[in-house]
Amino acid sequence: MFDKLKKEATRVINPKQYSDYAEGGQVAAAIETSNGNIYTGICIDTACSMGFCAEHAAAADMLKHGETHVVRLVAVDTKGEFLAPCGRCREFLSQLDERNVEMEIALGENNIYTLKDLLPFDWKK
């Protein structure tokens, strides 16, 4: 299941310098919803930290289509290496739908964790 997500994330990686103050596309994420849809996003980095992560961009694409429940997530860099979502992304995804703490996140080919594993002291419980 994660092969397809990794392929979709890798497909949208496209590192670019947008201006003297912004660049992006070095990291991409793909999320699969409970409806079986896949949404992707890329990171955007700015000089004064107003950018956002690829996971946020993928979630925004999902929300735009009226979905909230994520079952799987993959984030990769330009080398195809798996990346863990940052703390901000973990918390963000957990707040979009209470079921999201059960989503599976690939941190390697055979290295799968749930969001609950990566967010063990959830303040919402």
XYZ file of N, CA and C in Angstrom:
375
model
N 0.810 -1.208 0.000
C 0.000 0.000 0.000
C 0.853 1.272 0.000
N 1.983 1.211 0.666
C 2.822 2.406 0.761
C 3.612 2.665 -0.521
N 3.800 1.645 -1.355
C 4.518 1.842 -2.616
C 3.816 2.881 -3.487
N 2.496 2.765 -3.576
C 1.730 3.716 -4.393
C 1.833 5.124 -3.816
N 1.752 5.243 -2.492
C 1.873 6.563 -1.869
C 3.250 7.164 -2.106
N 4.283 6.333 -1.952
C 5.642 6.835 -2.180
C 5.811 7.281 -3.636
N 5.251 6.521 -4.550
C 5.336 6.876 -5.970
C 4.644 8.217 -6.233
N 3.471 8.423 -5.642
C 2.739 9.678 -5.830
C 3.492 10.856 -5.210
N 4.059 10.652 -4.036
C 4.834 11.728 -3.405
C 6.062 12.060 -4.253
N 6.760 11.043 -4.696
C 7.964 11.243 -5.508
C 7.639 11.965 -6.813
N 6.475 11.696 -7.355
C 6.047 12.309 -8.613
C 5.931 13.833 -8.514
N 5.582 14.347 -7.325
C 5.374 15.797 -7.210
C 6.590 16.549 -6.679
N 7.642 15.837 -6.308
C 8.868 16.535 -5.884
C 9.411 17.334 -7.055
N 9.681 18.605 -6.812
C 10.158 19.488 -7.867
C 10.824 20.699 -7.217
N 12.056 20.520 -6.699
C 12.716 21.623 -5.992
C 12.875 22.859 -6.878
N 12.477 23.996 -6.334
C 12.587 25.259 -7.068
C 12.862 26.401 -6.117
N 13.575 27.372 -6.619
C 13.749 28.647 -5.931
C 12.683 29.570 -6.507
N 11.750 30.008 -5.677
C 10.654 30.854 -6.151
C 11.037 32.322 -6.165
N 11.833 32.722 -5.191
C 12.290 34.108 -5.093
C 13.544 34.101 -4.227
N 14.072 35.277 -3.938
C 15.225 35.361 -3.039
C 14.866 34.901 -1.631
N 13.573 34.811 -1.341
C 13.136 34.520 0.021
C 12.325 33.238 0.163
N 12.066 32.559 -0.925
C 11.214 31.365 -0.849
C 11.676 30.295 -1.824
N 11.623 29.066 -1.339
C 11.921 27.895 -2.167
C 11.004 26.772 -1.713
N 10.947 25.720 -2.471
C 10.099 24.603 -2.069
C 10.255 23.409 -2.969
N 9.468 22.397 -2.653
C 9.432 21.185 -3.460
C 10.493 20.164 -3.141
N 11.313 20.390 -2.105
C 12.363 19.428 -1.758
C 11.805 18.223 -1.001
N 10.642 18.388 -0.402
C 9.955 17.315 0.316
C 8.528 17.258 -0.208
N 8.042 16.034 -0.386
C 6.659 15.838 -0.822
C 6.005 14.803 0.079
N 4.703 14.928 0.216
C 3.934 13.981 1.026
C 2.733 13.505 0.227
N 2.306 12.294 0.546
C 1.073 11.744 -0.012
C 0.284 11.137 1.137
N -1.002 11.437 1.161
C -1.872 10.846 2.165
C -3.006 10.105 1.468
N -3.397 9.001 2.071
C -4.534 8.226 1.578
C -5.654 8.342 2.597
N -6.850 8.607 2.114
C -7.990 8.756 3.002
C -8.757 7.439 3.121
N -9.692 7.424 4.054
C -10.529 6.232 4.246
C -11.401 5.957 3.028
N -11.597 6.945 2.175
C -12.337 6.744 0.928
C -11.454 6.227 -0.202
N -10.155 6.038 0.080
C -9.234 5.520 -0.925
C -8.624 6.569 -1.828
N -8.884 7.838 -1.563
C -8.312 8.913 -2.373
C -6.916 9.254 -1.880
N -6.061 9.686 -2.809
C -4.699 10.087 -2.480
C -4.535 11.563 -2.806
N -3.985 12.290 -1.826
C -3.722 13.715 -1.979
C -2.242 13.955 -1.721
N -1.672 14.905 -2.454
C -0.242 15.179 -2.337
C 0.002 16.645 -2.013
N 1.216 16.904 -1.546
C 1.626 18.272 -1.275
C 3.133 18.365 -1.232
N 3.638 19.574 -1.361
C 5.072 19.830 -1.267
C 5.327 20.856 -0.164
N 6.552 20.875 0.319
C 6.932 21.868 1.321
C 7.206 23.204 0.636
N 7.040 24.262 1.403
C 7.436 25.600 0.960
C 8.200 26.226 2.121
N 9.427 26.634 1.862
C 10.280 27.240 2.878
C 10.482 28.710 2.551
N 10.332 29.555 3.577
C 10.533 30.988 3.390
C 11.570 31.501 4.383
N 12.120 32.659 4.084
C 13.193 33.232 4.904
C 12.750 33.538 6.328
N 11.498 33.840 6.529
C 11.048 34.199 7.886
C 10.062 33.175 8.447
N 10.246 31.915 8.094
C 9.515 30.786 8.685
C 8.005 30.827 8.487
N 7.542 31.394 7.409
C 6.106 31.388 7.145
C 5.708 30.275 6.193
N 6.623 29.414 5.833
C 6.309 28.316 4.937
C 5.528 27.230 5.644
N 5.407 26.108 4.962
C 4.712 24.982 5.572
C 5.224 23.672 5.001
N 4.917 22.620 5.728
C 5.395 21.281 5.385
C 4.548 20.647 4.290
N 5.122 19.643 3.646
C 4.419 18.901 2.601
C 3.174 18.220 3.151
N 3.237 17.747 4.403
C 2.080 17.088 5.007
C 0.915 18.068 5.150
N 1.227 19.331 5.506
C 0.187 20.359 5.603
C -0.435 20.614 4.227
N 0.391 20.672 3.210
C -0.115 20.930 1.859
C -0.997 19.773 1.384
N -0.597 18.543 1.668
C -1.407 17.376 1.280
C -2.729 17.386 2.038
N -2.678 17.721 3.326
C -3.907 17.792 4.127
C -4.832 18.887 3.598
N -4.269 20.018 3.192
C -5.096 21.091 2.635
C -5.796 20.624 1.361
N -5.091 19.877 0.528
C -5.698 19.326 -0.682
C -6.843 18.390 -0.304
N -6.645 17.553 0.707
C -7.674 16.633 1.174
C -8.895 17.414 1.684
N -8.649 18.403 2.530
C -9.744 19.180 3.108
C -10.526 19.913 2.025
N -9.831 20.359 1.006
C -10.474 21.037 -0.115
C -11.511 20.133 -0.779
N -11.281 18.821 -0.682
C -12.200 17.844 -1.274
C -13.177 17.260 -0.252
N -13.235 17.860 0.933
C -14.238 17.477 1.913
C -13.933 16.241 2.744
N -12.677 15.815 2.763
C -12.312 14.637 3.552
C -11.442 15.049 4.737
N -11.480 14.231 5.803
C -10.677 14.510 6.995
C -9.943 13.286 7.528
N -10.391 12.091 7.169
C -9.870 10.860 7.772
C -8.722 10.274 6.948
N -7.508 10.360 7.498
C -6.299 9.836 6.849
C -6.019 8.436 7.376
N -5.742 7.494 6.463
C -5.393 6.137 6.898
C -3.909 5.830 6.707
N -3.254 6.503 5.754
C -1.827 6.282 5.507
C -1.167 7.581 5.061
N 0.116 7.718 5.419
C 0.879 8.908 5.055
C 2.324 8.525 4.745
N 2.860 9.149 3.723
C 4.273 9.012 3.362
C 4.819 10.397 3.050
N 6.013 10.690 3.545
C 6.744 11.901 3.160
C 8.135 11.481 2.729
N 8.612 12.051 1.625
C 9.925 11.693 1.082
C 10.672 12.937 0.649
N 12.006 12.794 0.592
C 12.841 13.886 0.100
C 13.277 13.590 -1.331
N 14.146 14.430 -1.874
C 14.573 14.294 -3.267
C 15.357 13.013 -3.537
N 15.903 12.396 -2.490
C 16.627 11.130 -2.647
C 15.708 9.927 -2.481
N 14.429 10.168 -2.219
C 13.485 9.083 -2.004
C 13.515 8.523 -0.592
N 14.202 9.236 0.309
C 14.275 8.799 1.707
C 12.972 9.148 2.421
N 12.505 8.233 3.240
C 11.309 8.485 4.043
C 11.622 9.502 5.136
N 10.671 10.365 5.424
C 10.819 11.368 6.479
C 9.652 11.257 7.449
N 9.934 11.471 8.709
C 8.878 11.498 9.721
C 8.234 12.880 9.724
N 6.929 12.947 9.923
C 6.300 14.259 10.048
C 6.807 14.967 11.301
N 6.984 16.262 11.201
C 7.438 17.042 12.359
C 6.335 17.083 13.418
N 6.657 17.576 14.575
C 5.685 17.658 15.659
C 4.466 18.494 15.302
N 4.689 19.584 14.612
C 3.572 20.452 14.201
C 2.613 19.689 13.290
N 3.159 18.939 12.341
C 2.317 18.160 11.420
C 1.590 17.038 12.153
N 2.276 16.391 13.080
C 1.634 15.325 13.859
C 0.415 15.872 14.593
N 0.600 16.988 15.270
C -0.493 17.589 16.027
C -1.596 18.065 15.090
N -1.238 18.715 14.008
C -2.203 19.217 13.027
C -3.090 18.083 12.511
N -2.467 17.001 12.076
C -3.220 15.868 11.528
C -4.113 15.227 12.585
N -3.635 15.178 13.819
C -4.441 14.570 14.879
C -5.685 15.391 15.194
N -5.640 16.674 14.944
C -6.788 17.526 15.241
C -7.812 17.583 14.116
N -7.449 17.170 12.918
C -8.390 17.215 11.794
C -9.497 16.182 11.917
N -9.186 15.043 12.534
C -10.163 13.959 12.692
C -9.644 13.064 13.810
N -10.456 12.798 14.811
C -9.970 12.021 15.956
C -9.509 10.617 15.570
N -9.978 10.094 14.448
C -9.533 8.773 13.971
C -8.124 8.796 13.389
N -7.606 9.973 13.091
C -6.296 10.079 12.452
C -5.145 9.574 13.316
N -5.336 9.455 14.622
C -4.254 8.922 15.460
C -3.928 7.479 15.113
N -4.840 6.809 14.396
C -4.617 5.419 13.980
C -3.993 5.315 12.590
N -3.780 6.443 11.902
C -3.187 6.370 10.560
C -1.819 5.714 10.613
N -1.465 5.038 9.549
C -0.148 4.412 9.439
C 0.783 5.359 8.696
N 2.010 5.465 9.204
C 3.019 6.348 8.620
C 4.257 5.526 8.315
N 4.689 5.550 7.070
C 5.885 4.803 6.671
C 7.129 5.640 6.965
N 8.033 5.068 7.757
C 9.320 5.711 8.032
C 10.458 4.907 7.425
N 10.115 3.940 6.613
C 11.051 3.077 5.902
C 10.241 2.031 5.164
N 10.896 1.255 4.326
C 10.186 0.253 3.528
C 9.341 -0.677 4.396
N 9.872 -1.134 5.496
C 9.150 -2.025 6.404
C 9.114 -1.454 7.811
N 9.025 -0.158 7.911
C 9.084 0.543 9.185
C 7.828 1.417 9.300
N 6.747 0.832 9.826
C 5.449 1.485 9.856
C 5.051 1.789 11.299
N 4.605 3.017 11.530
C 4.143 3.449 12.843
C 2.757 4.069 12.693
N 2.025 4.128 13.789
C 0.786 4.901 13.786
C 1.105 6.315 14.268
N 0.209 7.230 13.963
C 0.394 8.593 14.466
C 0.395 8.576 15.989
N -0.399 7.706 16.574
C -0.438 7.583 18.041
C 0.941 7.198 18.578
N 1.684 6.343 17.846
C 3.046 5.986 18.250
C 3.965 7.202 18.255
N 3.769 8.095 17.298
C 4.628 9.267 17.146
C 4.152 10.466 17.965
N 2.980 10.327 18.570
C 2.400 11.402 19.374
C 1.892 10.777 20.686
N 2.831 10.211 21.473
C 2.417 9.365 22.604
C 1.760 10.075 23.784
N 2.009 11.330 23.980
C 1.415 12.036 25.126
C 0.387 13.038 24.629
N -0.609 12.517 23.955
C -1.636 13.332 23.328
C -2.433 14.100 24.385
N -2.354 15.391 24.369
C -3.023 16.251 25.351
C -4.543 16.194 25.238
N -5.052 15.695 24.097
C -6.497 15.651 23.883
C -7.160 14.459 24.557
N -6.383 13.574 25.140
C -6.934 12.356 25.793
C -7.088 12.568 27.265
